[in-house]
Structures are given as structure tokens and as C-alpha cells.
Short mmCIF file of C-alpha atoms in Angstrom, two decimals:
data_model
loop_
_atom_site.label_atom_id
_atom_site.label_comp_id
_atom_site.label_asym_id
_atom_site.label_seq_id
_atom_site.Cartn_x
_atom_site.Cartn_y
_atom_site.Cartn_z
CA UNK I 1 36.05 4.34 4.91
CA UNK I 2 33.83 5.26 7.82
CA UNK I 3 35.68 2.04 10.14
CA UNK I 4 36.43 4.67 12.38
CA UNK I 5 33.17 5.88 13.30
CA UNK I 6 32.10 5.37 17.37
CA UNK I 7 31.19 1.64 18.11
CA UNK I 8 28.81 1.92 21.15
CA UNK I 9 28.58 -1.24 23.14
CA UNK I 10 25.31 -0.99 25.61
CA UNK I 11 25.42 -1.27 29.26
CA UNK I 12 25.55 -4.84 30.91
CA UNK I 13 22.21 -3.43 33.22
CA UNK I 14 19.13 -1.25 32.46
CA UNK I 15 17.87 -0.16 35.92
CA UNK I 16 14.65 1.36 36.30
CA UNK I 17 15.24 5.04 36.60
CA UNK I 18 16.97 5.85 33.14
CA UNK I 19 16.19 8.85 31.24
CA UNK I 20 12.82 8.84 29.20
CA UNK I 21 11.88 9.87 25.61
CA UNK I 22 8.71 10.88 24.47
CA UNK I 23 7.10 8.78 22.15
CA UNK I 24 3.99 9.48 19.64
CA UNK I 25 1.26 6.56 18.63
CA UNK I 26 -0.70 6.77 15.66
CA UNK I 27 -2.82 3.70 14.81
CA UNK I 28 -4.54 2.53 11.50
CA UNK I 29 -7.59 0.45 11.23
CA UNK I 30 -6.59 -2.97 9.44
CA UNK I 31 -9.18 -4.69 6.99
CA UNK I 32 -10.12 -7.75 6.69
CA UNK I 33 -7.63 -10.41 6.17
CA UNK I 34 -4.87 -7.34 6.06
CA UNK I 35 -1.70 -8.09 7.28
CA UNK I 36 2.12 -5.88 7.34
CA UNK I 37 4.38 -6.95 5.17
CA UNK I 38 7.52 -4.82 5.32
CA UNK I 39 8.49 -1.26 6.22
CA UNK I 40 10.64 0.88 5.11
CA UNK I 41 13.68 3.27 6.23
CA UNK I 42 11.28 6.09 7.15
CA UNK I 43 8.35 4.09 8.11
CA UNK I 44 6.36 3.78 5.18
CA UNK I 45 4.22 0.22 6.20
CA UNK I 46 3.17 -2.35 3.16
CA UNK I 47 -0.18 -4.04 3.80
CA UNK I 48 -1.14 -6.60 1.89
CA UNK I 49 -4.57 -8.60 1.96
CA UNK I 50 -6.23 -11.41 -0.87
CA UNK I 51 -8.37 -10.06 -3.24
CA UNK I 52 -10.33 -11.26 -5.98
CA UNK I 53 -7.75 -11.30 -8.58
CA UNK I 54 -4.51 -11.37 -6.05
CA UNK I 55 -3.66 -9.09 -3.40
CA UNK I 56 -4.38 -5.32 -2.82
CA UNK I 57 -1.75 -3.25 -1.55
CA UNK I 58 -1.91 -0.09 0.86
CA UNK I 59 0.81 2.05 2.10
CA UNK I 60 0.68 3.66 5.51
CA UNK I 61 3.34 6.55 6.85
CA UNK I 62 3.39 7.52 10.52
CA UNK I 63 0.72 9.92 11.13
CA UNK I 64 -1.04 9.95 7.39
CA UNK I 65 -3.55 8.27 5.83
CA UNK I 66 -3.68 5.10 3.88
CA UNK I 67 -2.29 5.43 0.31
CA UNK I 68 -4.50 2.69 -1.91
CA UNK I 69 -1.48 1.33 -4.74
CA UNK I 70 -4.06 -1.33 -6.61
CA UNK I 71 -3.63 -4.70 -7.49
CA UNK I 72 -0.78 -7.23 -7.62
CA UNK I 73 -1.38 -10.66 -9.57
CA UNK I 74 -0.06 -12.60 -7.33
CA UNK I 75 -2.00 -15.33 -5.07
CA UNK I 76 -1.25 -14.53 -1.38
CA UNK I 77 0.14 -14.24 1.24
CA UNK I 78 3.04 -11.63 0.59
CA UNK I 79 6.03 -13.38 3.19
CA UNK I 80 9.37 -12.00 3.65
CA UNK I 81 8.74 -8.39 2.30
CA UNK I 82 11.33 -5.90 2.13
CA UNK I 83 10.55 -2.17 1.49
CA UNK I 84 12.44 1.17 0.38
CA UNK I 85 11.76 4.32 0.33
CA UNK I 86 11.39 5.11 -3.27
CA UNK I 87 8.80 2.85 -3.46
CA UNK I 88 9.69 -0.29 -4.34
CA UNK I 89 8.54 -3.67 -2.15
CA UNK I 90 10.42 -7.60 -2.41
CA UNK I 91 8.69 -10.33 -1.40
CA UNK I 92 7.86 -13.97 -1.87
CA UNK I 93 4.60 -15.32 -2.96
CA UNK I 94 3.76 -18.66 -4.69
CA UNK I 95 6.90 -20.00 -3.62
CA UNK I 96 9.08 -17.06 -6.24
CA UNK I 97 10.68 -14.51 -5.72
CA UNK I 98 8.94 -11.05 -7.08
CA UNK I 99 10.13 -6.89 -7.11
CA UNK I 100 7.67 -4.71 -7.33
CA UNK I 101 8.88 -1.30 -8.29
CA UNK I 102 5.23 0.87 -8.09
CA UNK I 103 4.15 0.14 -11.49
CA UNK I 104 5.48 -3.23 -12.53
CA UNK I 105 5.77 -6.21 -11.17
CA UNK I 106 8.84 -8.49 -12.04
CA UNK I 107 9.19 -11.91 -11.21
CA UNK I 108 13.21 -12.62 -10.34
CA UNK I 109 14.41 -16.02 -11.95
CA UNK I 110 14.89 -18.62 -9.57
CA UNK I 111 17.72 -20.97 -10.21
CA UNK I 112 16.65 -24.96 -11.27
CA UNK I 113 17.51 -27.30 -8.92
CA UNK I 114 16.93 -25.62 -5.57
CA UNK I 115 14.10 -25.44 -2.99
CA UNK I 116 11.81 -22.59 -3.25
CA UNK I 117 13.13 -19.23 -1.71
CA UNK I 118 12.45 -18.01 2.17
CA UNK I 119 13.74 -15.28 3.76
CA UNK I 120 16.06 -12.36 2.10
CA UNK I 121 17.76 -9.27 2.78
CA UNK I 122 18.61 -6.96 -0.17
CA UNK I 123 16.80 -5.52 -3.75
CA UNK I 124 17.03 -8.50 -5.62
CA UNK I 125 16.51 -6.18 -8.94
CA UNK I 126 20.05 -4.28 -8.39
CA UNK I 127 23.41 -4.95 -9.21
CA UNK I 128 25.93 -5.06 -6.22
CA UNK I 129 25.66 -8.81 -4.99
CA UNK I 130 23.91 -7.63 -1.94
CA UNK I 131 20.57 -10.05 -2.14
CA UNK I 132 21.16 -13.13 -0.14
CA UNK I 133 18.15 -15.43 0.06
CA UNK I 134 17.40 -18.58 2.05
CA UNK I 135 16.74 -21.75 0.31
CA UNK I 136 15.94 -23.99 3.25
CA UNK I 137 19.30 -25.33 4.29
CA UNK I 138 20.84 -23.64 1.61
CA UNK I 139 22.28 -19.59 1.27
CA UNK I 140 22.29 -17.95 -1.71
CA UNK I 141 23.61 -14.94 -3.74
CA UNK I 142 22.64 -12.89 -6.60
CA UNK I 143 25.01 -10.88 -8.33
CA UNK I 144 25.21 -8.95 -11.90
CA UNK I 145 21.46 -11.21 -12.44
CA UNK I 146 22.97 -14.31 -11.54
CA UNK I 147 23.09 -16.87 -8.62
CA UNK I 148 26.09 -18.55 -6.33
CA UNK I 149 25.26 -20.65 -3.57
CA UNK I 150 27.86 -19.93 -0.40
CA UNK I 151 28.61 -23.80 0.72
CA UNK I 152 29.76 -23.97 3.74
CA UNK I 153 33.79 -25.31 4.19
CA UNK I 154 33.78 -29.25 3.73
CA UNK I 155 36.30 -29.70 6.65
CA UNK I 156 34.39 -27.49 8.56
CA UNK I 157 32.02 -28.65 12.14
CA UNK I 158 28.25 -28.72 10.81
CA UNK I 159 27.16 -30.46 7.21
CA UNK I 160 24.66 -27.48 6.81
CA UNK I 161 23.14 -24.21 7.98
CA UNK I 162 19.70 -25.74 9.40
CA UNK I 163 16.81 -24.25 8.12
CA UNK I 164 17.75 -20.69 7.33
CA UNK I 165 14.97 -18.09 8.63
CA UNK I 166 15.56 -15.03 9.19
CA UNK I 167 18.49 -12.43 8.10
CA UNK I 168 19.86 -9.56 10.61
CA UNK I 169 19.01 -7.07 7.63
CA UNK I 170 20.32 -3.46 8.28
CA UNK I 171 17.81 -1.14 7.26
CA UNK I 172 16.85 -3.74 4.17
CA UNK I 173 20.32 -3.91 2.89
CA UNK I 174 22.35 -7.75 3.82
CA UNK I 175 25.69 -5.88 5.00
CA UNK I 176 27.12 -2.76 6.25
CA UNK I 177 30.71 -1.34 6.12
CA UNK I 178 31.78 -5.15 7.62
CA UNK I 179 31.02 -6.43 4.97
CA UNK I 180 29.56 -9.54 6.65
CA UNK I 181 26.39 -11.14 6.62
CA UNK I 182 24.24 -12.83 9.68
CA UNK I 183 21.59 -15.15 9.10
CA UNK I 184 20.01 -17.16 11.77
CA UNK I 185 18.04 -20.86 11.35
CA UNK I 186 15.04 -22.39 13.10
CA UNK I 187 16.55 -23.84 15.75
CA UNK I 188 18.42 -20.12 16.48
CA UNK I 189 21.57 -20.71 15.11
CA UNK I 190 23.17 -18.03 14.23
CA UNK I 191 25.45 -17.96 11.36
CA UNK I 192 28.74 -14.85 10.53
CA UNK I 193 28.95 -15.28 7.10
CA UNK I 194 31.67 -13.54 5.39
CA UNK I 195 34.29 -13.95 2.11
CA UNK I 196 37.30 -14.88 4.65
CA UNK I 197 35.30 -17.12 6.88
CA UNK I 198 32.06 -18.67 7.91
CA UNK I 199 31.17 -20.09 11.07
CA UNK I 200 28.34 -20.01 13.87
CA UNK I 201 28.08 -17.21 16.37
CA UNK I 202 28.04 -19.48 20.02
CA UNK I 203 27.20 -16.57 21.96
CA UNK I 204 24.22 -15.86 20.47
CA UNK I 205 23.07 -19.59 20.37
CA UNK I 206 19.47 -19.48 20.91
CA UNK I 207 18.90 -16.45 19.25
CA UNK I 208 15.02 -15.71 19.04
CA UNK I 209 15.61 -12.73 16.85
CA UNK I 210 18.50 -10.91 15.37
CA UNK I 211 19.27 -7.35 14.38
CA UNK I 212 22.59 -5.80 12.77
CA UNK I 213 23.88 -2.39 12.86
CA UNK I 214 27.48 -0.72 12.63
CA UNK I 215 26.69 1.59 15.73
CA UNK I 216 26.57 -1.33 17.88
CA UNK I 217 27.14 -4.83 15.67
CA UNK I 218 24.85 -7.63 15.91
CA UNK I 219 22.20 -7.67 18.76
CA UNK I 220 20.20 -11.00 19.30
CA UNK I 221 17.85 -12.21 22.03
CA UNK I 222 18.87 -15.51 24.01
CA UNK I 223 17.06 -16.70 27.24
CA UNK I 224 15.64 -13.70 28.41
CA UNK I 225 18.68 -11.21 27.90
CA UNK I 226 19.94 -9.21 25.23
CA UNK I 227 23.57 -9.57 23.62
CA UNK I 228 25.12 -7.53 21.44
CA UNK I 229 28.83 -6.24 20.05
CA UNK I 230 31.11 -8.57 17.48
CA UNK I 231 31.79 -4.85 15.78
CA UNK I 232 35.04 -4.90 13.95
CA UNK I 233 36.54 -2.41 16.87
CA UNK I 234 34.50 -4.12 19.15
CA UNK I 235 34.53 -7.76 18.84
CA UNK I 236 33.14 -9.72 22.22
CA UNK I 237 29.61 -9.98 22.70
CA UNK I 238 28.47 -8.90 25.85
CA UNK I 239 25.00 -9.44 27.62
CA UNK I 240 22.31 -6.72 28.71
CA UNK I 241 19.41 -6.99 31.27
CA UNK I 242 16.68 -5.11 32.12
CA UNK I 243 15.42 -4.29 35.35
CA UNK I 244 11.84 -4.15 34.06
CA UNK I 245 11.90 -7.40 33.00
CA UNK I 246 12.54 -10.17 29.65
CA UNK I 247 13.07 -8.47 26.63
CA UNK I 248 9.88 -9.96 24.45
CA UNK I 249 11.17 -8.13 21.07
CA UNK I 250 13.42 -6.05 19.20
CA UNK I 251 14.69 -4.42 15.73
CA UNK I 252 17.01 -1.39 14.78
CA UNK I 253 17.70 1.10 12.46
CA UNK I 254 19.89 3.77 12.05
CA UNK I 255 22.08 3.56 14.62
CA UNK I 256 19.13 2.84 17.13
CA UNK I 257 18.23 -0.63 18.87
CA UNK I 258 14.43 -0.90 20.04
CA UNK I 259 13.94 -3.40 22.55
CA UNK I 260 10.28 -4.10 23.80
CA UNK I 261 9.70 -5.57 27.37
CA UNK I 262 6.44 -6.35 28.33
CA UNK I 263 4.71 -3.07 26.37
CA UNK I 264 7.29 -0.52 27.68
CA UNK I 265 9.65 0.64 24.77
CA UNK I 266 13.38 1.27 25.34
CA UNK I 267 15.41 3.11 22.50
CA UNK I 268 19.10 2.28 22.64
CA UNK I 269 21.46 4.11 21.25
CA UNK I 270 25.17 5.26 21.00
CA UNK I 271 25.71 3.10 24.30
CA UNK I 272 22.89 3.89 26.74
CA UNK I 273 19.27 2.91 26.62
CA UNK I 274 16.02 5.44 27.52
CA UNK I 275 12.57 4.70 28.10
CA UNK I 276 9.80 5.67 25.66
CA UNK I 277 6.94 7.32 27.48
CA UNK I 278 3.81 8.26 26.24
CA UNK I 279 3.22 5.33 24.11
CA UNK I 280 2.87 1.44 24.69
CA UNK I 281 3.92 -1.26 21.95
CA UNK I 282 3.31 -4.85 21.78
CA UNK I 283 4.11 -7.85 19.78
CA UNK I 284 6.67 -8.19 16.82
CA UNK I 285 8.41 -4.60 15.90
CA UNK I 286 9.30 -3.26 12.58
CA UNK I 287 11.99 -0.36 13.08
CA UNK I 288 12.23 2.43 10.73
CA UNK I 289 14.53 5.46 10.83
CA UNK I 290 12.85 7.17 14.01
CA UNK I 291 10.68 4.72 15.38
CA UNK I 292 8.87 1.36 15.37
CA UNK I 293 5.89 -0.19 13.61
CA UNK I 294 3.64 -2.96 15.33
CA UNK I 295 0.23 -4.25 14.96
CA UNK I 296 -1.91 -4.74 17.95
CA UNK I 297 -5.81 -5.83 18.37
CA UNK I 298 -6.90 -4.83 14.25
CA UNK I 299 -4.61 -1.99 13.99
CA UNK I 300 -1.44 -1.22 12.61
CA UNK I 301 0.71 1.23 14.55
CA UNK I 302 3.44 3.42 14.40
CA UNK I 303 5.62 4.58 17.79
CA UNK I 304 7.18 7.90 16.44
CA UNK I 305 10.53 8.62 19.16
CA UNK I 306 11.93 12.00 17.11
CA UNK I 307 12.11 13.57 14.26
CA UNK I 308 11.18 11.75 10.95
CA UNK I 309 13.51 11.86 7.38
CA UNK I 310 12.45 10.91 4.59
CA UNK I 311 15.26 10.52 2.04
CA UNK I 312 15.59 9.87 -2.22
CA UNK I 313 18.28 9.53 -4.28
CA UNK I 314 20.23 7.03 -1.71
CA UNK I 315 19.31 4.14 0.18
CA UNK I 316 20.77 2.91 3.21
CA UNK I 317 24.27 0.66 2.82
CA UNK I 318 23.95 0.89 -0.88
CA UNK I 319 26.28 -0.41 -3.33
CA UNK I 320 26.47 1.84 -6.27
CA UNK I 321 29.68 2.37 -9.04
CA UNK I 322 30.77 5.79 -8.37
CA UNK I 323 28.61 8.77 -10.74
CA UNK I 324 26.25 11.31 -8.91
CA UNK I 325 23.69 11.72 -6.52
CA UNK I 326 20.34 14.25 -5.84
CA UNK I 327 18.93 13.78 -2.16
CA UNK I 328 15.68 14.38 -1.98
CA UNK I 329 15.04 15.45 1.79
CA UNK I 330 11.30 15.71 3.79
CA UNK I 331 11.24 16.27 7.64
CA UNK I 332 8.61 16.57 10.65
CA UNK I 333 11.83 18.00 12.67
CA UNK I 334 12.20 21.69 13.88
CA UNK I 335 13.67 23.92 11.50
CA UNK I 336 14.87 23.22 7.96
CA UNK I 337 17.03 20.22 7.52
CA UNK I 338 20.68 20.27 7.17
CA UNK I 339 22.80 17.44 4.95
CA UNK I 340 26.43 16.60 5.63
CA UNK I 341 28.35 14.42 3.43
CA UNK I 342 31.35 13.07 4.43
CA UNK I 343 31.02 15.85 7.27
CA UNK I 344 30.94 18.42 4.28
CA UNK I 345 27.40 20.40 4.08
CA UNK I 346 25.74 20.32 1.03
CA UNK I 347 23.47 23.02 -0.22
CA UNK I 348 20.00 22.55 0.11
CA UNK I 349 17.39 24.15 -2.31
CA UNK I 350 13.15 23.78 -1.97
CA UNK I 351 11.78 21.47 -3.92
CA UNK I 352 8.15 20.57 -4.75
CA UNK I 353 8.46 17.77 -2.16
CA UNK I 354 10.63 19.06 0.56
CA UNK I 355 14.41 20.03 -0.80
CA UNK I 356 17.02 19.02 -2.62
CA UNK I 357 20.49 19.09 -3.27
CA UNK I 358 22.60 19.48 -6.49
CA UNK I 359 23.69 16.62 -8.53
CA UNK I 360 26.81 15.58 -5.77
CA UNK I 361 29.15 13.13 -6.81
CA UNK I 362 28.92 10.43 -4.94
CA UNK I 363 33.35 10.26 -4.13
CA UNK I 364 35.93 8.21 -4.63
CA UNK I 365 36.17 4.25 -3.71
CA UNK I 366 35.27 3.02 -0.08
CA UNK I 367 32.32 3.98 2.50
CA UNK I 368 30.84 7.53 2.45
CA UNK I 369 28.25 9.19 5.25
CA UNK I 370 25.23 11.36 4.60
CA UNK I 371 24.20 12.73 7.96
CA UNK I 372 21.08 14.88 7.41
CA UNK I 373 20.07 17.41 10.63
CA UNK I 374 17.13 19.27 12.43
CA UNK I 375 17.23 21.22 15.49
CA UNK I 376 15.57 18.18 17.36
CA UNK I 377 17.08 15.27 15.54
CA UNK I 378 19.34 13.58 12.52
CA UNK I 379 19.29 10.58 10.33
CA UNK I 380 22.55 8.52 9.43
CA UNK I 381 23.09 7.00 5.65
CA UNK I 382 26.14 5.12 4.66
CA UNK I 383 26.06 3.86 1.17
CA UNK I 384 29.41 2.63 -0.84
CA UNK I 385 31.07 3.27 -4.12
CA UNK I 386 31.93 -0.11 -5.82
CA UNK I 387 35.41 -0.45 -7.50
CA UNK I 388 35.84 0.95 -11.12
CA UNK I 389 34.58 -1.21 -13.92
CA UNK I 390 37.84 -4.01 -14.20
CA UNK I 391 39.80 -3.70 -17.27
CA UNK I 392 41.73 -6.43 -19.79
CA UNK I 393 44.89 -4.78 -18.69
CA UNK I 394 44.96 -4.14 -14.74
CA UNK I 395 42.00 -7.38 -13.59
CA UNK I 396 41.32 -9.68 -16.51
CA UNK I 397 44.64 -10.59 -18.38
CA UNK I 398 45.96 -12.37 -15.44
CA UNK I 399 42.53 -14.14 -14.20
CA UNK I 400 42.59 -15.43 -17.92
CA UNK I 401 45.74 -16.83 -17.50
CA UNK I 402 45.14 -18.42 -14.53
CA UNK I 403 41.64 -19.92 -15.78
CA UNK I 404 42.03 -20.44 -19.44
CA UNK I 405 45.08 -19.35 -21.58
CA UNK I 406 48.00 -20.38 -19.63
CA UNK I 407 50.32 -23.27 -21.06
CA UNK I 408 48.83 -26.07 -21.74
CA UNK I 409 45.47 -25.31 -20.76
CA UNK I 410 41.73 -25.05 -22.82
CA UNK I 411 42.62 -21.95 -24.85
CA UNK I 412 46.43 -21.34 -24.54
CA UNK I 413 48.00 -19.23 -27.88
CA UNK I 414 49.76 -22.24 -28.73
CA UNK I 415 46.56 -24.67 -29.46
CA UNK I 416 45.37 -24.78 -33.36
CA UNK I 417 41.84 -26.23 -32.20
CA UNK I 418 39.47 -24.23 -33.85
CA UNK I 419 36.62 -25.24 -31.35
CA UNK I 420 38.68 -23.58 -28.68
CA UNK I 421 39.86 -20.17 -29.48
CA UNK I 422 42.81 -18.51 -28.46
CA UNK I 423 41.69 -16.49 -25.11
CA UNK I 424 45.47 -15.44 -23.91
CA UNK I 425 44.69 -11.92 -25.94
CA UNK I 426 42.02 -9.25 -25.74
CA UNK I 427 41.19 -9.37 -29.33
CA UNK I 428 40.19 -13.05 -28.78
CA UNK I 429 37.95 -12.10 -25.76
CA UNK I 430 36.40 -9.44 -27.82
CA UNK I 431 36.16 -11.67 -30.89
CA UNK I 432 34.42 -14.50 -28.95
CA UNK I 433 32.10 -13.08 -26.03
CA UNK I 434 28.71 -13.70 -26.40
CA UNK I 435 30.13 -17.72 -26.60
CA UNK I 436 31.93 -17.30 -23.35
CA UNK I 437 29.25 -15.28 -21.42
CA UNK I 438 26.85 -18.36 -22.94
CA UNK I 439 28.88 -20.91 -21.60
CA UNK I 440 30.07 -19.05 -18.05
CA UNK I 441 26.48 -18.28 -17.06
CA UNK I 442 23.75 -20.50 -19.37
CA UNK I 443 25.91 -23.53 -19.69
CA UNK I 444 28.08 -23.17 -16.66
CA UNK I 445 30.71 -25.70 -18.37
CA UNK I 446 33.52 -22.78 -18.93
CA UNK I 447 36.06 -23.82 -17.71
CA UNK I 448 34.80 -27.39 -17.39
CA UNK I 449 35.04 -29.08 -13.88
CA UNK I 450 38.05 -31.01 -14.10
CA UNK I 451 40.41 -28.29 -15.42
CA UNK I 452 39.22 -25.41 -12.96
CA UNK I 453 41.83 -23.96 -10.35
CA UNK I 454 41.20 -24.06 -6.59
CA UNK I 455 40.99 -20.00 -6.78
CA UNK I 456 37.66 -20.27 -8.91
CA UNK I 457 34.68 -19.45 -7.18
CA UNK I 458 31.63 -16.84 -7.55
CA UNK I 459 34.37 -13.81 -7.23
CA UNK I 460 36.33 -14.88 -10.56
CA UNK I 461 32.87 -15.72 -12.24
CA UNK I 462 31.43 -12.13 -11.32
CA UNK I 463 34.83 -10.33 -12.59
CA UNK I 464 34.13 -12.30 -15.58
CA UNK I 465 30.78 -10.76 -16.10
CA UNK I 466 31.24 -7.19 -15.29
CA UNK I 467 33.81 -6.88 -17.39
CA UNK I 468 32.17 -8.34 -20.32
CA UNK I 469 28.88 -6.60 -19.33
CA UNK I 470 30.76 -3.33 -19.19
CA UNK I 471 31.67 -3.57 -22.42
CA UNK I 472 35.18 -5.39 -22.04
CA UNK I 473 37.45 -2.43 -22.04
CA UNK I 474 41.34 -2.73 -22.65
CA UNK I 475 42.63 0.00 -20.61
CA UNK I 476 41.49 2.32 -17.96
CA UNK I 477 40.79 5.03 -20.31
CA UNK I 478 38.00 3.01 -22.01
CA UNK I 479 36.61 2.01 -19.22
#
């Protein structure tokens, strides 16, 4: 587990004479009523703008021209978009929730019950629990297709989150190898949200926008400074000024932190910041895996610092459950590209597209790296393998004796109710699951209110499902 990679904390000052990068703008015309909605890890930008029958899509990559994609039926505007490189957009429109994968569009089921959904971070059509979506003053979770709401503690400070709106999303994904989420409200609270606590971030009170990355932690803008750190090797927050002036905007990826002052560009990374010549930027950013996106005066543009990867077959800080890999692999750098994983190279064959490796397995439990190489530049992808598929005998034999079997309780072996089978065995799990799954997800009265344990929560509930999902093996060996 890569916890021991470099955490880079940047400088307290930015003086004027720092080194300088060159930098390389290429703008696109917008239409009418056209507006960006997301970009992804290597800079692929999602326009959007109403048509006749809902909203036409284009896709723009730095330096090419516009790809048309058609027609979604959807009434606009797209809000809260988040892209990936193998094509696939999330966004809400008509107050839902929808996943668009390049052919199909899929609306996600929104729970009963709950305002209508805001900001996100996170595929909501994958498995992993890593979609998180705000619900006005209310987070929530989707895991194996279902929905938990993370309450905040009763004894705790502050009855609510505010108005959640906006998520410190790296690259797309809700959480790196921390494991912990940050979501800021309206008002610019900033909230750490995480299985073994939750609570507000006070330095970053304020906090006009928000960006999250292992290399450096969370980076926020407060009253005309930015402050970054809370790393897990690196935990105080410290602030950062810059001698040419307020920091107006920022966003990261991969490792890198773009801060905009005024319309000079500053790429910061592994500790030190440098000045992007050759190329002005303004407004909002959108980073991407070697640069920025922005849209200034009709025109989208893209502020290329470096080489540019374009990588499929991964995505960034994905959760996947073990099996193989093929990277796909395109690059604008010098010389052929190189691909490291877990600082072991991988061969690389030409493809039609670029190259590609061999089916890799994707290695044992924990964090893995992908580090893929030119002679001018490299790209960064962590993604991790999920534990194995649980099992009767090591996971779910003792959560279903704590929950429903032991003495005395619902289903115990000694009860003769018919209406409430015996649950302390595997044969009566097998016997009765499509009841249970009914009445754990649909019905949500298993086990009923006043007979569940303090230890129940989402966690339990998702072991529950993955192992009946997975086809409720007894042992490892069937798993």
C-alpha cells in the first residue's frame, strides 16, 4: 500500500522569480448556448448545449477537433458532470441522477424520501461504494446499487452539514489511498468525512474551492491564500502566498496543483511551484492529467504544461476486486512511452490506437501504482484491489450471529416459527435468500428496528449483499 509514497507540502511563499514552464493554448469556438460540463483525466472536455429534443453533446481533446456524440433526452442544463476517459460522462439533469456510457443513457434510481441530488464525486454505475452525492444538507452513498445516508454523530457540534456543494474529487474518483472523503457547503465549510470520524476542517473555514490529492492532501482557498497538507504523513495544514498576488482559482490532478492568480498560471508540484509562460488562463479551471481547461470570451480552452497520457483499461483511484488488466497507452511525449507497475515495467506492444500491454494481473489486496513515462514527462495512476468476495465461513457466520441467529433472537436454531427461518446455518441462508435480500434492501425491515445491534450500519448491510450477490459461497475455495 503506496502510504509511503513522498507527501510534498508547498512552500509557505511564492516569490516572483521561480522557475517557469512552458505552457501551450489551444482554444475552441463555443456555440450557442454551449457550456463545459466536465473533463476528464487526460483532458477530454464535455460540452453540452439545449437542443430541440434535449441536449447535444461534443467532446473536445487538447489540440483536436470537436468530436459531435448526438443527442441525449434529457431537458438541460447538464450540472455536476463528471467525465472518464473511456468515455463515459455523470451528471444531473431534471433534478436525477443519469450515466451516460457513449451509447446508452441510464437513469440511476434515486432513493424516496430525499431532496433531489447536487453535487457528486464517483461513477455512480460501478460497484465499489465510491459515489457520494449531495442531497442538500444531506450526504449520501451508493454501494453494490444501493443507498446509505452518512448522518453525522448525534452528540456531535453541528445538527447538519449546511448545504453540501461541492466535493474535493481526485481526478473524478471521491477518495484516494486515505480513504477519506472532503466535501465542502455553501457557506465554505469544509467537511473530513471518513468511517472512524467526521468532523469540519477549521483551517480551511472559508474555503472558496477545494481540491484533494495524495501528493500533497487537501488544498482549499480561504481569504486570499492558499492552504494545503492534512496528508496522513503530513497532517497540519499550512498556508501559501503568492507574491504576484490573490490566488482567484485552482484544481489538481495527478499529483499537480494549478493555482490561477490574476491570468498567470502556477503548476505546483512535489513541493515547489513554477510559473506557466506562454499561455494566460482565466476564470474557473478544470485540471486534467497535464494541464488545465477554462473557458474565456466564447471559447473553450485548454493550457497544455507537458506531455499528455491518455490511458484505458484503469481509471484513476479505482476500486476494482482483484482479476486482470490491459492498459491501453497514447502520448504527445518524446519517445515511446514506458509503464511501471508497482515500479515493475511492463511490456509494451503497438496497438491500433497507441500500445498496449498484456493482460497484467492487477496484484494482491491493498493500493497498487501505474507510473507510465516519456523522455519529457510521466503520468501517475493508483487504483485498488478490493478484498476477496466474503465467505459463510471466515465474514458471514459470525455477522449472522450477531444480527440474527444468536440466542434468543429473530431466527436463532432453537425457534419452531415457521415465518422466521432458522438463519444460524448456511443451508438456511442458501435456502431462504431472495426473502432476505427482499427484506434487507426493498423492505429495509431485516432485522427490524428495535432488535438491531449498535454495530449495524451500511458496512454490515453491504457484507450482507456481496456475499449474497456473489453467490453466497461457504468456503474460500468457492468463492
Amino acid at each position: 500500500m503506496f502510504f509511503d509514497e513522498p507527501v510534498s507540502l508547498f512552500p509557505r511563499s511564492v516569490p516572483s522569480d521561480i522557475a517557469t514552464v512552458s505552457g501551450t493554448r489551444t482554444c475552441t469556438p463555443l456555440e450557442a448556448e454551449e457550456s463545459l460540463v466536465a473533463v476528464s483525466s487526460s483532458g477530454e472536455a464535455w460540452l453540452a448545449r439545449p437542443a430541440p429534443t434535449g441536449v447535444s453533446l461534443r467532446v473536445v481533446a487538447p489540440g483536436t477537433a470537436p468530436l459531435p456524440l448526438g443527442r441525449l433526452a434529457v431537458e438541460g442544463p447538464l450540472a455536476h458532470g463528471r467525465a472518464w476517459e473511456d468515455g463515459t460522462l455523470a451528471f444531473v439533469a431534471e433534478e436525477s441522477l443519469y450515466r451516460f456510457d457513449g451509447a446508452f443513457l441510464e437513469p440511476i434510481r434515486w432513493p424516496e424520501g430525499f431532496p433531489a441530488p447536487g453535487a457528486f464525486c464517483g461513477d455512480p454505475g460501478l460497484d465499489g461504494g465510491d459515489t457520494f452525492v449531495a442531497a442538500g444538507t444531506r450526504l449520501l452513498q451508493r454501494d453494490e446499487g444501493q443507498w446509505f445516508e452518512w448522518a453525522l454523530p448525534a452528540e456531535g457540534t453541528y445538527p447538519s452539514y449546511g448545504e453540501l456543494a461541492r466535493f474535493a474529487a481526485p481526478e473524478g474518483a471521491c477518495r484516494s489511498q486515505d480513504d477519506a472523503l472532503y466535501v465542502a457547503n455553501d457557506a465554505g465549510r469544509v467537511w473530513f468525512v471518513a468511517r472512524w470520524k467526521t468532523e469540519p476542517v477549521d483551517a480551511l473555514e472559508g474555503a472558496s474551492a477545494i481540491a484533494h490529492d495524495p501528493a500533497f492532501g487537501v488544498a482549499a482557498l480561504v481569504d486570499g491564500e492558499l492552504r494545503s497538507g492534512g496528508t496522513v504523513l503530513a497532517p497540519d495544514i499550512t498556508p501559501t502566498r503568492f507574491a504576484a498576488g490573490t490566488p482567484e482559482a485552482m484544481a489538481a490532478s495527478d499529483r499537480t496543483l494549478y493555482v490561477r492568480v490574476d491570468t498567470t498560471l502556477f503548476r505546483g508540484r512535489e513541493g515547489a511551484f513554477e510559473r506557466v509562460e506562454g499561455a494566460t488562463v482565466a476564470g474557473a479551471l478544470e485540471a486534467y492529467a497535464g494541464g488545465v481547461v477554462f473557458t474565456e470570451d466564447g471559447e473553450l480552452c485548454h493550457v497544455q504544461v507537458g506531455p499528455r497520457f491518455t490511458l484505458l483499461g484503469l481509471r484513476p483511484f479505482e476500486r476494482r476486486l482483484g482479476g486482470t488488466f490491459q492498459l491501453q497507452v497514447t502520448s504527445d511525449g518524446l519517445g515511446e512511452p514506458r509503464v511501471e507497475l508497482d515500479d515493475v515495467p511492463l511490456a509494451l506492444a503497438p496497438a491500433s490506437l497507441g500500445f498496449e500491454t498484456e493482460e497484467t494481473p492487477a496484484g494482491s489486496r491493498g493500493w497498487h501504482r501505474v507510473r507510465v513515462a516519456s523522455d519529457d514527462g510521466d503520468r501517475t495512476l493508483r487504483y485498488l484491489v478490493r478484498p476477496p468476495a466474503a465467505t459463510w465461513e471466515s465474514d458471514i457466520r459470525e455477522l449472522a450471529a450477531t444480527h440474527c441467529s444468536s440466542s434468543g433472537a429473530c431466527h436463532a436454531a432453537e425457534r419452531t416459527d415457521l415465518e422466521r427461518p432458522d438463519l444460524s446455518t448456511w443451508e438456511g441462508w442458501v435456502m431462504n435468500s431472495d426473502i432476505i435480500r427482499t427484506r434487507l434492501v426493498e423492505t429495509g425491515d431485516m432485522p427490524p428496528a428495535e432488535s438491531r445491534q449498535p454495530t449495524w450500519g451500511p458496512g454490515v448491510l453491504t457484507s450482507f449483499l456481496r456475499w449474497i450477490d456473489g453467490g453466497l459461497p461457504e468456503t474460500a475455495d468457492e468463492g
